[in-house]
Amino acid sequence: MDTVRVAVVGAGVIGLSTALCISKLVSPSSITVLSDKFTPDTTSDVAAGMLIPHAYADTAIHKQKQWFRETFDHLFAIANSTEAGDAGVHLVSGWQIFRNLPAEEVPFWADVVLGFRKMTEAELKKFPQHVFGQAFTTLKCEGLAYLPWLEKRIKGSGGLILKRRIEDLWELHPSFDIVVNCSGLGSRELAGDSKMLPVRGQVLKVKAPWVRHFIREGSGLTYIYPGASTVTLGGTRQKGDWNLSPDPEMSKDILSRCCALEPSLHRAYDIEEKVGLRPFRPDVRLQKELLVKDGRKLPVVHHYGHGSGGISVHWGMALEATKLVSEWVHALRNPAPKAKL
Amino acid sequence: MRVVVIGAGVMGLSTALCIHEHYHSVHQPLDMKIYADRFTPLTTTDVAAGLWQPYLSDHGNPQEADWNQQTFNYLLSHVHSPNAEKMGLALISGYNLFHEAFPEPFWKDTVLGFRKLTPRELDMFPDYSYGWFNTSLILEGKSYLHWLTERLTERRVKFFQRKVESFEEVARGGADVIINCTGVWAGALQPDPLLQPGRGQIIKVTAPWVKHFIITHDPDNGIYKSPYIIPGTQAVTLGGIFQLGNWSEINNIQDHKTIWEGCCRLEPTLKNAKIVDECTGFRPVRPQIRLEREQLHFGPSVTEVIHNYGHGGYGLTIHWGCALEAAKLFGKILEERKLSRRPPSHL
């Protein structure tokens, strides 16, 4: 059997995890990751990486739960292994708190995380402005460590990682048999997808090693996420804003909102401002497309548009993207007169 | 009123502060001095990880349960203040693990969110089949002693490095009241057959991804003899040694192996963690805390002594309740000497 040549465009968490899955599950294959940006300069590096799903409006809940569960289980195993420190994956407990009773007291993912329960009255005393809360233990998957760890594994499987800016997916023809498009916000140009919009997020990464619990406001706008070496304080959600420069007024506001929830943060130090553009789409695009031009054909699997929830579902979705790649491989190896090819 | 506190661990400094806060005023100035041969970072308190957690079952004196609770409530009231970090104080959640079902502890309603572990959580710890999860507090000895020292210095309490050989020498030096917080070495000032060292050894590692405490229990073996992992602000404390009667202050290589193997088995992610320190300390073990008054006679005068020692492995856990009790005893002394201008109603 000929080795199928797969190009993965994009080296954020989606590109790298999809590339790794393909290299493990599609055989024989040769994987090349192409991207203009790599860690530490991707959107995934700015994200705190907390495994708390963001609900996608148009995808069935059972599907979202499956992707979250597969991602959680996969990372849980890493968190309990000797790889944990290198991969940047660890358990963290904390609270999600609400100023008003939420419509849904128990979210769809409650039985995927660990020890999910309502907060007690005594626990809520810490948050006098809030009337309801959920306590649970989840995982944090830090891009700055996880992405290099994934790159190492891709190279270990024989994959190539190249710095290249792709302006047009056709550049990859005929060198590659299948293209997997994980270009996030880049798909606005690369796939001509006008549904792709940035949702700008500004965060502060601070040193405050005494903070061991996450705190997230139900709205998702204010959060404190302690990591291995820094605590991520957030955040903002600015739809359609492409500005990558931090706004000092916004930083002051983030710090103030977070200190209101956790006063000890007044003593935080080594404060760094970061901005990421969430690759927003009304729904994630995970689908096959056959590009045709001047008699040439290029099988593509699109895998982009994860918005705020990329890290929470990345592994489950990478497995599914790999299935779609396998379908293309099968079609390539079994051309029939009536086949769509 | 001349007060001398002997001992500069958590008991000495917190009792000094508590008494000073309650009884020092313009009308009855307290002349307070602290005598100790060891100060931070060389005290027993400095070795302790600082997790608030009493022993699993009631220790004998029902007052101790109250003192533990008072300490938790006092610390909890400070944990939300901007000072918390300077005090070395923070909330911390984690796991208590057992080989089989165990009765819930008397402090289960004192800590926050106490519950049993779910099966998936127990999957993380294959050697254990039962356990609890709760949110407690950590009060790191070194930081807390620094903070207490600052507060006392602000109040112009004076510190003296000296090795006290007898209560008599302190009494003849002019002390009206002596607060005895000499911990495991109290026997040198007055023989106490009930007091013994409970030697502990710990390893400190850099493993900042560990956010939870993990305490294992082997009730047949005894407390602190089973591996435990407690993440501090700068380093993670690994322990599991408790040797009654062992006065060796040197780190022991066999104990090192016991701790390292036990903790890595419990938390495999530690295998690659870098060791940054290793220490030995002597828990001041006693069937009950000695917290009581004694009157000593040297020559014609009476010297009041308040003993406050023998807190075993739960000194930080119980310290403030004991300090308050010692302050109560001090108040009685003042009343008896008719020096108090107003009743200590706020106690």
PDB file of C-alpha atoms in Angstrom, chain A residues 69 72-73 76 78-86 89-93 95 110-117 120 122-123 125-126 137 208-213 226-230 262-264 266-267 269, chain B residues 76 79-86 89-95 111-115 118 120-121 123-125 133-136 138 140 207-212 231-235 267-272:
ATOM      1  CA  ARG A  69     -15.391  12.946  27.772  1.00  0.00           C
ATOM      2  CA  PHE A  72     -11.024  14.460  29.617  1.00  0.00           C
ATOM      3  CA  ASP A  73     -10.228  10.750  29.851  1.00  0.00           C
ATOM      4  CA  PHE A  76      -6.687  12.425  32.904  1.00  0.00           C
ATOM      5  CA  ILE A  78      -1.582  11.911  31.220  1.00  0.00           C
ATOM      6  CA  ALA A  79      -2.177  13.907  34.429  1.00  0.00           C
ATOM      7  CA  ASN A  80      -1.666  10.766  36.500  1.00  0.00           C
ATOM      8  CA  SER A  81       1.481   9.671  34.690  1.00  0.00           C
ATOM      9  CA  THR A  82       5.110  10.705  34.797  1.00  0.00           C
ATOM     10  CA  GLU A  83       4.429  12.778  31.637  1.00  0.00           C
ATOM     11  CA  ALA A  84       2.221  15.226  33.524  1.00  0.00           C
ATOM     12  CA  GLY A  85       4.873  17.858  34.167  1.00  0.00           C
ATOM     13  CA  ASP A  86       6.212  17.802  30.591  1.00  0.00           C
ATOM     14  CA  VAL A  89      -1.569  18.723  32.326  1.00  0.00           C
ATOM     15  CA  HIS A  90      -2.728  18.694  35.927  1.00  0.00           C
ATOM     16  CA  LEU A  91      -5.810  18.414  38.106  1.00  0.00           C
ATOM     17  CA  VAL A  92      -7.276  21.494  39.696  1.00  0.00           C
ATOM     18  CA  SER A  93     -10.312  21.938  41.951  1.00  0.00           C
ATOM     19  CA  TRP A  95     -15.765  26.719  42.006  1.00  0.00           C
ATOM     20  CA  ALA A 110     -21.219  17.368  35.323  1.00  0.00           C
ATOM     21  CA  ASP A 111     -20.534  13.633  35.371  1.00  0.00           C
ATOM     22  CA  VAL A 112     -17.424  13.928  33.214  1.00  0.00           C
ATOM     23  CA  VAL A 113     -15.502  16.133  35.640  1.00  0.00           C
ATOM     24  CA  LEU A 114     -14.740  14.759  39.107  1.00  0.00           C
ATOM     25  CA  GLY A 115     -16.720  15.143  42.309  1.00  0.00           C
ATOM     26  CA  PHE A 116     -19.286  17.602  40.901  1.00  0.00           C
ATOM     27  CA  ARG A 117     -21.658  18.958  43.555  1.00  0.00           C
ATOM     28  CA  THR A 120     -22.357  24.487  50.557  1.00  0.00           C
ATOM     29  CA  ALA A 122     -20.224  27.813  54.188  1.00  0.00           C
ATOM     30  CA  GLU A 123     -18.353  27.721  50.871  1.00  0.00           C
ATOM     31  CA  LYS A 125     -19.640  32.762  52.231  1.00  0.00           C
ATOM     32  CA  LYS A 126     -16.391  33.376  50.380  1.00  0.00           C
ATOM     33  CA  THR A 137     -12.288  18.958  40.078  1.00  0.00           C
ATOM     34  CA  ALA A 208       0.419  34.007  42.683  1.00  0.00           C
ATOM     35  CA  PRO A 209       1.517  30.490  43.682  1.00  0.00           C
ATOM     36  CA  TRP A 210      -0.633  30.480  46.830  1.00  0.00           C
ATOM     37  CA  VAL A 211      -3.795  30.354  44.697  1.00  0.00           C
ATOM     38  CA  ARG A 212      -4.642  26.690  44.233  1.00  0.00           C
ATOM     39  CA  HIS A 213      -8.305  26.778  43.201  1.00  0.00           C
ATOM     40  CA  PRO A 226      -4.139  28.599  38.499  1.00  0.00           C
ATOM     41  CA  GLY A 227      -1.555  26.833  36.375  1.00  0.00           C
ATOM     42  CA  ALA A 228       1.772  25.186  37.034  1.00  0.00           C
ATOM     43  CA  SER A 229       3.734  28.420  37.070  1.00  0.00           C
ATOM     44  CA  THR A 230       1.297  31.259  36.512  1.00  0.00           C
ATOM     45  CA  GLU A 262      -9.919  36.576  45.384  1.00  0.00           C
ATOM     46  CA  PRO A 263      -8.494  39.485  47.415  1.00  0.00           C
ATOM     47  CA  SER A 264      -5.127  37.790  47.890  1.00  0.00           C
ATOM     48  CA  HIS A 266      -3.638  42.119  45.248  1.00  0.00           C
ATOM     49  CA  ARG A 267      -0.236  40.569  46.014  1.00  0.00           C
ATOM     50  CA  TYR A 269       3.437  39.865  40.823  1.00  0.00           C
TER      51      TYR A 269
ATOM     52  CA  LEU B  76     -10.726  31.402  57.570  1.00  0.00           C
ATOM     53  CA  VAL B  79      -7.960  34.016  54.214  1.00  0.00           C
ATOM     54  CA  HIS B  80     -10.021  36.500  52.221  1.00  0.00           C
ATOM     55  CA  SER B  81      -7.916  39.468  53.251  1.00  0.00           C
ATOM     56  CA  PRO B  82      -5.057  40.865  51.124  1.00  0.00           C
ATOM     57  CA  ASN B  83      -2.766  39.901  54.036  1.00  0.00           C
ATOM     58  CA  ALA B  84      -3.343  36.209  53.557  1.00  0.00           C
ATOM     59  CA  GLU B  85      -0.361  35.633  51.300  1.00  0.00           C
ATOM     60  CA  LYS B  86       2.030  37.370  53.703  1.00  0.00           C
ATOM     61  CA  LEU B  89      -2.281  31.389  54.525  1.00  0.00           C
ATOM     62  CA  ALA B  90      -4.425  29.973  51.720  1.00  0.00           C
ATOM     63  CA  LEU B  91      -7.292  27.616  50.989  1.00  0.00           C
ATOM     64  CA  ILE B  92      -6.248  24.151  49.874  1.00  0.00           C
ATOM     65  CA  SER B  93      -8.283  21.121  48.837  1.00  0.00           C
ATOM     66  CA  GLY B  94      -7.283  17.508  48.786  1.00  0.00           C
ATOM     67  CA  TYR B  95      -7.580  13.845  49.530  1.00  0.00           C
ATOM     68  CA  VAL B 111     -13.590  22.106  57.027  1.00  0.00           C
ATOM     69  CA  LEU B 112     -15.418  23.074  53.826  1.00  0.00           C
ATOM     70  CA  GLY B 113     -17.230  20.798  51.412  1.00  0.00           C
ATOM     71  CA  PHE B 114     -16.366  17.539  53.186  1.00  0.00           C
ATOM     72  CA  ARG B 115     -17.471  14.491  51.191  1.00  0.00           C
ATOM     73  CA  THR B 118     -16.160   8.977  44.133  1.00  0.00           C
ATOM     74  CA  ARG B 120     -13.324   7.661  39.581  1.00  0.00           C
ATOM     75  CA  GLU B 121     -11.350   9.708  42.066  1.00  0.00           C
ATOM     76  CA  ASP B 123      -9.072   5.170  40.521  1.00  0.00           C
ATOM     77  CA  MET B 124      -6.227   7.681  40.778  1.00  0.00           C
ATOM     78  CA  PHE B 125      -4.960   5.879  43.903  1.00  0.00           C
ATOM     79  CA  PHE B 133     -12.270  15.124  49.796  1.00  0.00           C
ATOM     80  CA  ASN B 134     -12.433  18.468  51.539  1.00  0.00           C
ATOM     81  CA  THR B 135     -11.237  22.053  51.377  1.00  0.00           C
ATOM     82  CA  SER B 136      -9.047  23.110  54.278  1.00  0.00           C
ATOM     83  CA  ILE B 138      -2.650  25.777  54.782  1.00  0.00           C
ATOM     84  CA  GLU B 140       3.043  27.806  56.069  1.00  0.00           C
ATOM     85  CA  ALA B 207       6.330  20.299  41.512  1.00  0.00           C
ATOM     86  CA  PRO B 208       4.112  23.323  40.948  1.00  0.00           C
ATOM     87  CA  TRP B 209       1.504  21.325  39.034  1.00  0.00           C
ATOM     88  CA  VAL B 210       0.453  19.626  42.295  1.00  0.00           C
ATOM     89  CA  LYS B 211      -2.452  21.652  43.664  1.00  0.00           C
ATOM     90  CA  HIS B 212      -3.993  19.197  46.149  1.00  0.00           C
ATOM     91  CA  PRO B 231       1.895  21.510  48.219  1.00  0.00           C
ATOM     92  CA  GLY B 232       3.228  24.723  49.719  1.00  0.00           C
ATOM     93  CA  THR B 233       3.640  28.023  47.922  1.00  0.00           C
ATOM     94  CA  GLN B 234       7.259  27.490  46.852  1.00  0.00           C
ATOM     95  CA  ALA B 235       7.653  23.727  47.129  1.00  0.00           C
ATOM     96  CA  GLU B 267       1.751  10.426  42.930  1.00  0.00           C
ATOM     97  CA  PRO B 268       3.775   9.150  39.949  1.00  0.00           C
ATOM     98  CA  THR B 269       4.086  12.658  38.508  1.00  0.00           C
ATOM     99  CA  LEU B 270       6.656  13.355  41.251  1.00  0.00           C
ATOM    100  CA  LYS B 271       9.287  11.046  39.748  1.00  0.00           C
ATOM    101  CA  ASN B 272      10.702  13.910  37.704  1.00  0.00           C
TER     102      ASN B 272
END
